[in-house]
Tab-separated table of C-alpha atoms in Angstrom:
chain	number	residue	atom	x	y	z
A	82	MET	CA	-11.100	69.358	51.208
A	83	SER	CA	-9.322	69.524	47.529
A	84	ASN	CA	-9.456	67.154	44.756
A	85	VAL	CA	-6.760	65.221	43.629
A	86	SER	CA	-4.086	66.814	41.603
A	87	ASP	CA	-1.901	65.083	38.820
A	88	LEU	CA	1.647	65.688	37.120
A	89	CYS	CA	2.392	64.310	33.832
A	90	PHE	CA	2.560	60.514	33.647
A	91	SER	CA	5.281	58.512	31.454
A	92	SER	CA	2.894	56.740	29.349
A	93	ARG	CA	-0.842	55.750	29.068
A	94	ILE	CA	-2.126	52.409	30.464
A	95	GLU	CA	-5.681	51.741	28.946
A	96	LYS	CA	-6.294	48.640	30.759
A	97	PRO	CA	-4.724	48.799	34.355
A	98	GLN	CA	-4.176	45.683	36.525
A	99	VAL	CA	-3.084	46.855	39.572
A	100	VAL	CA	-0.891	44.668	42.015
A	101	VAL	CA	-1.224	45.894	45.605
A	102	PHE	CA	1.301	45.672	48.245
A	103	ALA	CA	-0.357	45.966	51.557
A	104	CYS	CA	-0.256	44.714	55.138
A	105	GLY	CA	-3.593	45.631	57.137
A	106	ALA	CA	-7.229	46.807	57.149
A	107	PHE	CA	-6.027	50.328	55.878
A	108	ALA	CA	-5.809	49.036	52.359
A	109	LEU	CA	-9.224	47.343	52.325
A	110	SER	CA	-11.425	50.237	50.786
A	111	THR	CA	-8.777	50.424	48.052
A	112	LEU	CA	-8.808	46.752	47.402
A	113	GLN	CA	-12.671	46.473	47.398
A	114	VAL	CA	-13.131	49.489	45.102
A	115	LEU	CA	-10.136	48.218	42.941
A	116	SER	CA	-11.842	44.704	42.648
A	117	HIS	CA	-15.132	46.100	42.177
A	118	GLN	CA	-13.968	47.594	38.860
A	119	GLN	CA	-12.151	44.762	37.944
A	120	MET	CA	-8.704	46.394	37.930
A	121	LEU	CA	-7.009	44.229	40.892
A	122	ALA	CA	-4.502	41.764	39.706
A	123	GLY	CA	-3.643	40.562	43.259
A	124	VAL	CA	-2.151	41.323	46.554
A	125	ILE	CA	1.233	41.111	47.749
A	126	LEU	CA	1.497	40.667	51.900
A	127	PRO	CA	4.413	40.413	54.007
A	128	ASP	CA	5.500	37.060	55.667
A	129	PRO	CA	3.629	37.276	59.107
A	130	ALA	CA	6.503	35.567	60.708
A	131	GLU	CA	8.942	38.172	60.063
A	132	LEU	CA	6.609	40.970	61.825
A	133	MET	CA	5.756	41.564	65.113
A	134	ALA	CA	2.813	43.597	66.493
A	135	GLY	CA	1.520	43.337	62.573
A	136	GLN	CA	1.179	39.702	62.306
A	137	GLN	CA	-2.486	39.660	63.222
A	138	ASP	CA	-3.331	42.340	60.756
A	139	VAL	CA	-1.529	40.444	58.063
A	140	ASN	CA	-3.402	37.388	58.674
A	141	SER	CA	-6.504	39.061	59.309
A	142	LEU	CA	-6.305	40.672	55.574
A	143	ALA	CA	-5.230	37.315	54.266
A	144	SER	CA	-8.372	35.767	55.789
A	145	GLN	CA	-10.724	38.324	54.089
A	146	LEU	CA	-8.918	37.942	50.763
A	147	ARG	CA	-9.349	34.352	50.758
A	148	GLN	CA	-13.121	34.593	51.740
A	149	ALA	CA	-13.481	37.142	48.772
A	150	GLY	CA	-11.510	35.142	46.150
A	151	ILE	CA	-8.946	37.610	45.496
A	152	PRO	CA	-5.555	36.258	44.508
A	153	PHE	CA	-2.752	37.019	46.944
A	154	GLN	CA	0.624	35.881	47.713
A	155	MET	CA	2.772	36.249	51.054
A	156	CYS	CA	6.457	36.987	50.434
A	157	CYS	CA	9.546	37.331	53.129
A	158	LYS	CA	11.645	40.272	52.968
A	159	ASP	CA	14.631	38.677	51.414
A	160	LYS	CA	12.728	36.931	48.424
A	161	LEU	CA	10.820	40.072	47.191
A	162	THR	CA	12.882	39.912	43.981
A	163	LEU	CA	11.569	36.609	43.139
A	164	ILE	CA	7.700	38.203	43.222
A	165	ALA	CA	8.391	39.680	40.020
A	166	GLU	CA	7.359	36.098	38.378
A	167	GLN	CA	3.988	36.125	40.274
A	168	ILE	CA	3.289	39.541	39.038
A	169	THR	CA	3.954	38.644	35.475
A	170	LEU	CA	1.478	35.593	36.121
A	171	TRP	CA	-0.979	38.014	37.137
A	172	LYS	CA	-0.358	40.377	34.387
A	173	GLY	CA	0.110	43.309	36.551
A	174	ASN	CA	1.211	46.447	34.787
A	175	VAL	CA	0.776	48.968	37.955
A	176	GLY	CA	2.165	48.691	41.257
A	177	LEU	CA	0.499	50.289	44.451
A	178	VAL	CA	1.749	50.264	47.757
A	179	VAL	CA	-0.875	50.800	50.323
A	180	SER	CA	1.005	50.442	53.585
A	181	TYR	CA	3.826	48.012	53.406
A	182	PRO	CA	6.695	47.060	55.943
A	183	HIS	CA	9.733	46.636	53.442
A	184	VAL	CA	11.887	48.544	51.114
A	185	PHE	CA	11.810	47.468	47.639
A	186	PRO	CA	14.644	45.960	45.769
A	187	VAL	CA	15.347	47.809	42.467
A	188	GLU	CA	14.267	44.703	40.314
A	189	ILE	CA	10.661	45.086	41.741
A	190	ILE	CA	10.818	48.955	41.087
A	191	GLN	CA	11.901	48.687	37.465
A	192	HIS	CA	9.599	45.627	36.916
A	193	PHE	CA	6.571	48.007	36.432
A	194	GLY	CA	8.259	50.460	34.137
A	195	GLY	CA	7.617	53.761	35.837
A	196	HIS	CA	4.024	52.787	36.731
A	197	PHE	CA	4.874	51.899	40.716
A	198	TYR	CA	3.258	54.184	43.149
A	199	ASN	CA	3.356	54.629	47.141
A	200	VAL	CA	0.144	56.049	48.899
A	201	HIS	CA	1.462	57.915	51.863
A	202	ALA	CA	-0.552	59.989	54.485
A	203	SER	CA	1.035	63.047	54.758
A	204	LEU	CA	2.143	66.347	53.159
A	205	LEU	CA	5.114	65.015	51.689
A	206	PRO	CA	7.999	65.747	51.892
A	207	ASN	CA	7.167	66.363	55.472
A	208	TYR	CA	6.392	63.342	57.825
A	209	LYS	CA	8.546	60.753	55.650
A	210	GLY	CA	8.182	57.221	57.459
A	211	PRO	CA	6.343	54.714	58.738
A	212	ALA	CA	4.147	56.537	61.226
A	213	PRO	CA	3.203	59.666	59.865
A	214	LEU	CA	-0.414	59.766	61.265
A	215	TYR	CA	0.988	59.386	64.900
A	216	TRP	CA	3.313	62.147	64.623
A	217	GLN	CA	0.841	64.523	62.747
A	218	LEU	CA	-1.611	64.080	65.494
A	219	ARG	CA	1.294	64.761	68.338
A	220	ASN	CA	2.430	67.691	66.638
A	221	LYS	CA	-1.188	69.307	66.647
A	222	GLU	CA	-1.360	69.474	62.795
A	223	GLU	CA	-4.552	71.027	61.199
A	224	GLN	CA	-4.368	69.045	57.974
A	225	THR	CA	-2.784	65.859	56.512
A	226	ALA	CA	-2.921	64.497	53.200
A	227	ILE	CA	-3.071	61.293	50.734
A	228	THR	CA	-0.147	61.839	48.569
A	229	ILE	CA	0.493	59.349	45.929
A	230	HIS	CA	4.247	59.265	44.499
A	231	ALA	CA	6.523	57.544	42.417
A	232	VAL	CA	8.599	54.687	44.142
A	233	THR	CA	12.139	54.988	44.015
A	234	ALA	CA	15.084	53.618	46.087
A	235	GLN	CA	14.717	56.292	48.785
A	236	ILE	CA	11.768	56.096	50.896
A	237	ASP	CA	8.777	58.236	50.299
A	238	SER	CA	10.898	60.728	47.969
A	239	GLY	CA	9.710	59.900	44.767
A	240	GLU	CA	7.964	62.715	42.224
A	241	ILE	CA	4.447	63.418	43.602
A	242	VAL	CA	1.856	62.518	40.931
A	243	ALA	CA	-1.470	63.228	43.312
A	244	ARG	CA	-2.766	64.568	46.265
A	245	ARG	CA	-5.810	64.995	48.337
A	246	VAL	CA	-5.668	67.323	51.271
A	247	LEU	CA	-7.735	66.219	54.334
A	248	PRO	CA	-8.365	68.170	57.594
A	249	ILE	CA	-7.447	66.832	61.152
A	250	HIS	CA	-10.498	67.163	63.688
A	251	PRO	CA	-9.162	68.455	67.049
A	252	LEU	CA	-10.996	65.382	68.600
A	253	ASP	CA	-9.379	63.032	66.220
A	254	THR	CA	-7.811	59.913	67.456
A	255	LEU	CA	-5.207	57.735	65.771
A	256	GLN	CA	-7.828	55.087	64.573
A	257	SER	CA	-10.531	57.654	63.567
A	258	LEU	CA	-7.997	59.369	61.295
A	259	ALA	CA	-6.897	56.552	59.794
A	260	ASN	CA	-10.080	55.277	58.939
A	261	ARG	CA	-11.071	58.359	57.362
A	262	VAL	CA	-7.760	58.642	55.396
A	263	ALA	CA	-8.129	54.988	54.315
A	264	TYR	CA	-11.622	55.799	52.903
A	265	GLU	CA	-10.533	58.934	51.095
A	266	ALA	CA	-7.365	56.987	49.512
A	267	SER	CA	-9.635	54.784	47.895
A	268	ALA	CA	-11.239	57.528	46.205
A	269	ALA	CA	-7.995	59.118	45.266
A	270	ILE	CA	-6.458	56.027	43.715
A	271	THR	CA	-9.627	55.581	41.495
A	272	GLU	CA	-9.406	59.112	40.492
A	273	PHE	CA	-5.712	59.053	39.939
A	274	ILE	CA	-6.009	55.606	37.797
A	275	GLY	CA	-8.805	57.217	35.797
A	276	ARG	CA	-6.359	59.714	34.729
A	277	LEU	CA	-3.532	57.098	34.356
A	278	LYS	CA	-6.084	55.335	31.812
A	279	SER	CA	-6.615	58.668	29.873
A	280	ASN	CA	-3.064	60.202	30.123
A	281	LYS	CA	-4.638	63.620	31.671
A	282	SER	CA	-2.729	65.847	33.802
A	283	ILE	CA	-3.147	69.096	35.576
A	284	HIS	CA	-0.916	71.105	37.474
A	285	VAL	CA	-0.300	70.906	41.184
A	286	ASP	CA	0.280	73.914	43.147
A	287	ALA	CA	3.462	75.034	44.531
A	288	ASP	CA	2.286	74.896	47.855
A	289	ILE	CA	0.974	71.136	47.713
A	290	THR	CA	4.332	69.951	45.867
A	291	THR	CA	6.569	71.410	48.670
A	292	GLY	CA	4.235	69.812	51.454
A	293	ALA	CA	3.292	72.648	53.368
A	294	SER	CA	2.549	72.006	57.043
A	295	SER	CA	-0.204	73.377	59.089
A	296	ASN	CA	2.343	73.640	62.123
A	297	ASN	CA	5.009	76.065	61.775
A	298	HIS	CA	6.829	74.203	64.213
A	299	ALA	CA	7.149	70.763	62.672
A	300	LYS	CA	8.755	71.007	59.322
A	301	ASN	CA	10.963	68.222	57.986
A	302	VAL	CA	9.770	65.717	60.678
A	303	TYR	CA	10.641	62.176	60.100
A	304	ALA	CA	7.833	59.993	61.120
A	305	ARG	CA	9.477	57.015	62.881
A	306	ARG	CA	8.012	54.228	64.545
A	307	PRO	CA	7.482	55.407	68.321
A	308	SER	CA	9.577	53.923	70.934
A	309	PHE	CA	8.335	52.891	74.489
A	310	SER	CA	9.505	56.078	75.903
A	311	ASP	CA	7.499	57.905	73.291
A	312	TYR	CA	4.392	56.623	75.024
A	313	CYS	CA	5.221	57.784	78.532
A	314	ILE	CA	3.746	61.140	79.635
A	315	ASP	CA	6.305	63.368	81.438
A	316	PHE	CA	4.277	65.984	83.603
A	317	LEU	CA	7.796	68.195	83.948
A	318	ALA	CA	8.344	68.596	80.811
A	319	MET	CA	5.049	68.875	78.905
A	320	ASP	CA	2.036	71.178	78.829
A	321	ALA	CA	-1.514	70.328	78.945
A	322	PHE	CA	-2.089	70.609	75.222
A	323	ALA	CA	1.090	68.457	74.219
A	324	ILE	CA	-0.245	65.683	76.536
A	325	SER	CA	-3.900	65.803	75.089
A	326	ALA	CA	-2.568	65.442	71.705
A	327	MET	CA	-0.220	62.512	72.871
A	328	CYS	CA	-3.288	60.814	74.201
A	329	ARG	CA	-5.166	61.055	70.948
A	330	ALA	CA	-2.101	59.841	68.860
A	331	GLY	CA	-1.965	56.891	71.429
A	332	ASN	CA	-5.645	56.069	71.502
A	333	ASN	CA	-6.044	52.167	70.590
A	334	LEU	CA	-2.272	51.666	70.538
A	335	PRO	CA	-1.031	48.997	73.105
A	336	ASN	CA	0.724	51.188	75.202
A	337	GLY	CA	-1.079	54.811	74.440
A	338	ALA	CA	-0.086	57.609	76.728
A	339	LEU	CA	1.171	55.887	79.951
A	340	ILE	CA	1.616	57.445	83.416
A	341	ASP	CA	2.346	55.824	86.871
A	342	ILE	CA	-0.488	55.701	89.482
A	343	LYS	CA	0.759	53.940	92.783
A	344	GLY	CA	3.440	52.078	91.157
A	345	VAL	CA	1.000	50.723	88.514
A	346	PRO	CA	1.262	51.766	84.682
A	347	VAL	CA	-1.851	53.361	83.520
A	348	SER	CA	-3.092	54.536	80.127
A	349	VAL	CA	-4.714	57.587	79.385
A	350	LEU	CA	-6.887	57.165	76.481
A	351	GLN	CA	-8.465	60.923	76.567
A	352	SER	CA	-7.482	64.001	78.375
A	353	THR	CA	-8.612	67.653	77.843
A	354	ALA	CA	-6.641	70.937	78.494
A	355	LEU	CA	-8.380	73.047	80.756
A	356	ASN	CA	-8.109	77.013	81.530
A	357	GLN	CA	-7.968	76.348	85.167
A	358	PRO	CA	-5.412	77.634	88.092
A	359	THR	CA	-3.026	75.123	89.209
A	360	TYR	CA	-2.280	77.007	92.368
A	361	GLY	CA	1.597	76.912	92.061
A	362	THR	CA	1.590	73.038	92.597
A	363	GLN	CA	4.415	70.903	90.970
A	364	ALA	CA	3.609	69.462	87.521
A	365	GLY	CA	1.722	65.976	87.860
A	366	THR	CA	-0.190	66.746	91.047
A	367	ILE	CA	-3.882	66.040	91.349
A	368	ILE	CA	-5.492	69.381	92.076
A	369	PHE	CA	-9.019	68.265	92.075
A	370	ILE	CA	-11.122	65.333	92.316
A	371	GLY	CA	-15.215	65.727	92.059
A	372	GLU	CA	-18.142	67.072	90.012
A	373	PRO	CA	-18.344	68.757	87.669
A	374	GLU	CA	-14.362	69.051	86.606
A	375	GLY	CA	-13.702	65.261	87.299
A	376	LEU	CA	-9.936	64.059	87.672
A	377	VAL	CA	-7.666	67.313	87.414
A	378	VAL	CA	-3.755	67.325	87.505
A	379	SER	CA	-1.341	70.158	86.940
A	380	THR	CA	1.249	70.132	83.982
A	381	LEU	CA	4.119	72.049	82.957
A	382	ASN	CA	1.857	74.964	81.906
A	383	GLY	CA	-1.763	74.625	82.590
A	384	ALA	CA	-4.393	72.094	84.002
A	385	LEU	CA	-5.161	68.764	82.707
A	386	ARG	CA	-8.478	66.882	83.055
A	387	LEU	CA	-7.876	62.965	82.756
A	388	ASP	CA	-11.021	62.018	80.986
A	389	ILE	CA	-10.660	58.226	80.148
A	390	LEU	CA	-8.052	55.982	81.925
A	391	MET	CA	-7.438	52.335	81.196
A	392	SER	CA	-5.548	49.776	83.472
A	393	ALA	CA	-5.439	46.090	83.842
A	394	ASP	CA	-9.018	46.422	85.883
A	395	GLY	CA	-10.613	47.808	82.900
A	396	ILE	CA	-11.715	51.214	81.411
A	397	PHE	CA	-13.010	54.016	83.783
A	398	ASN	CA	-13.665	57.972	83.406
A	399	GLY	CA	-11.458	60.150	85.657
A	400	LEU	CA	-13.785	60.595	88.541
A	401	ALA	CA	-14.577	57.003	88.770
A	402	PHE	CA	-10.892	55.767	88.467
A	403	ALA	CA	-10.056	58.173	91.333
A	404	GLU	CA	-12.885	56.695	93.448
A	405	ARG	CA	-11.913	53.058	92.675
A	406	PHE	CA	-8.336	53.561	93.333
A	407	ASN	CA	-8.686	55.939	96.304
A	408	LEU	CA	-6.656	58.747	94.726
A	409	ASP	CA	-6.838	62.083	96.636
A	410	ALA	CA	-5.803	65.708	95.847
A	411	GLY	CA	-2.174	66.465	96.384
A	412	GLN	CA	-1.105	62.969	95.057
A	413	GLN	CA	1.652	63.214	92.784
A	414	LEU	CA	1.651	61.220	89.559
A	415	CYS	CA	4.950	60.332	87.525
A	416	SER	CA	5.953	59.336	84.408
A	417	VAL	CA	6.272	55.389	83.841
A	418	SER	CA	9.980	55.823	82.756
A	419	ILE	CA	10.965	57.822	85.668
A	420	SER	CA	9.398	55.362	88.058
A	421	THR	CA	11.076	52.564	86.079
A	422	GLN	CA	14.331	54.260	86.429
A	423	GLU	CA	14.170	54.929	90.098
A	424	LYS	CA	13.170	51.385	90.766
A	425	THR	CA	16.026	50.130	88.832
A	426	ALA	CA	18.688	52.404	90.377
């Protein structure tokens, strides 16, 4: 892990009063640290009514802020320009975005006089966008970063002022990686604001400022929000390692990584690529059920063990699932998207 590195700041702020823009639990560690150090002016939350899956996260964060006595304000997207009045009442002089769903109007960007920063979980400029950790796991990246950059009119494109590089563990899921990044982000932000107070700066290495990726096949990736088709395993097009990475990225998401078993969508929470022959079977064929291997299927190029599966009936290990639902070797599994297309054709 590297230490935070900083570029020159436009001016010194002797007593930072930070207004945090947040929408969920990812910001909790940062809010706790800033509050403890008496540097948290207040928190701006999006209007939950404007969100879909994120409504519960916003309401949960609002409840925790209320219990902690931390001032916050919910604001709808179309009225963000009016939030400047609340920021002034809080005497906020530094803006910090720690996961927020809306693009900021120029009035808010200018309100902080050059001290408005975004915390992004990638080696920018790679993986700009709302879902960087998901796609870094999907692409089997070996490292990510907490990148702090100036907020500009262009998303995730402002000058990088601090960065802390983190390894991605081969068994990380989306939630485990997000938890670790959130914890390290609070430390990176604290160090950054400390340098902001003292106006210190150090050189940022060229390989860090260019956002060097650990995977040479994943340059300039835009981390869009996944669509339903992104959650559907395609045995005919994906190898075992790609499917395993997809399962880790989708673990704990509503759709996760889906397959069709006997016409029923099933989420694969964990799978493992195996060095095992597939006997020339078509990709998606069950090639073994039993001890000690478990439930093994063929893929585009190699074998895959389905470790943990979830359906409407519960969560099962692969072998228990196969026994519970009477699966047999030779049975063909297919993509949910393919089966859906066949049923509607």
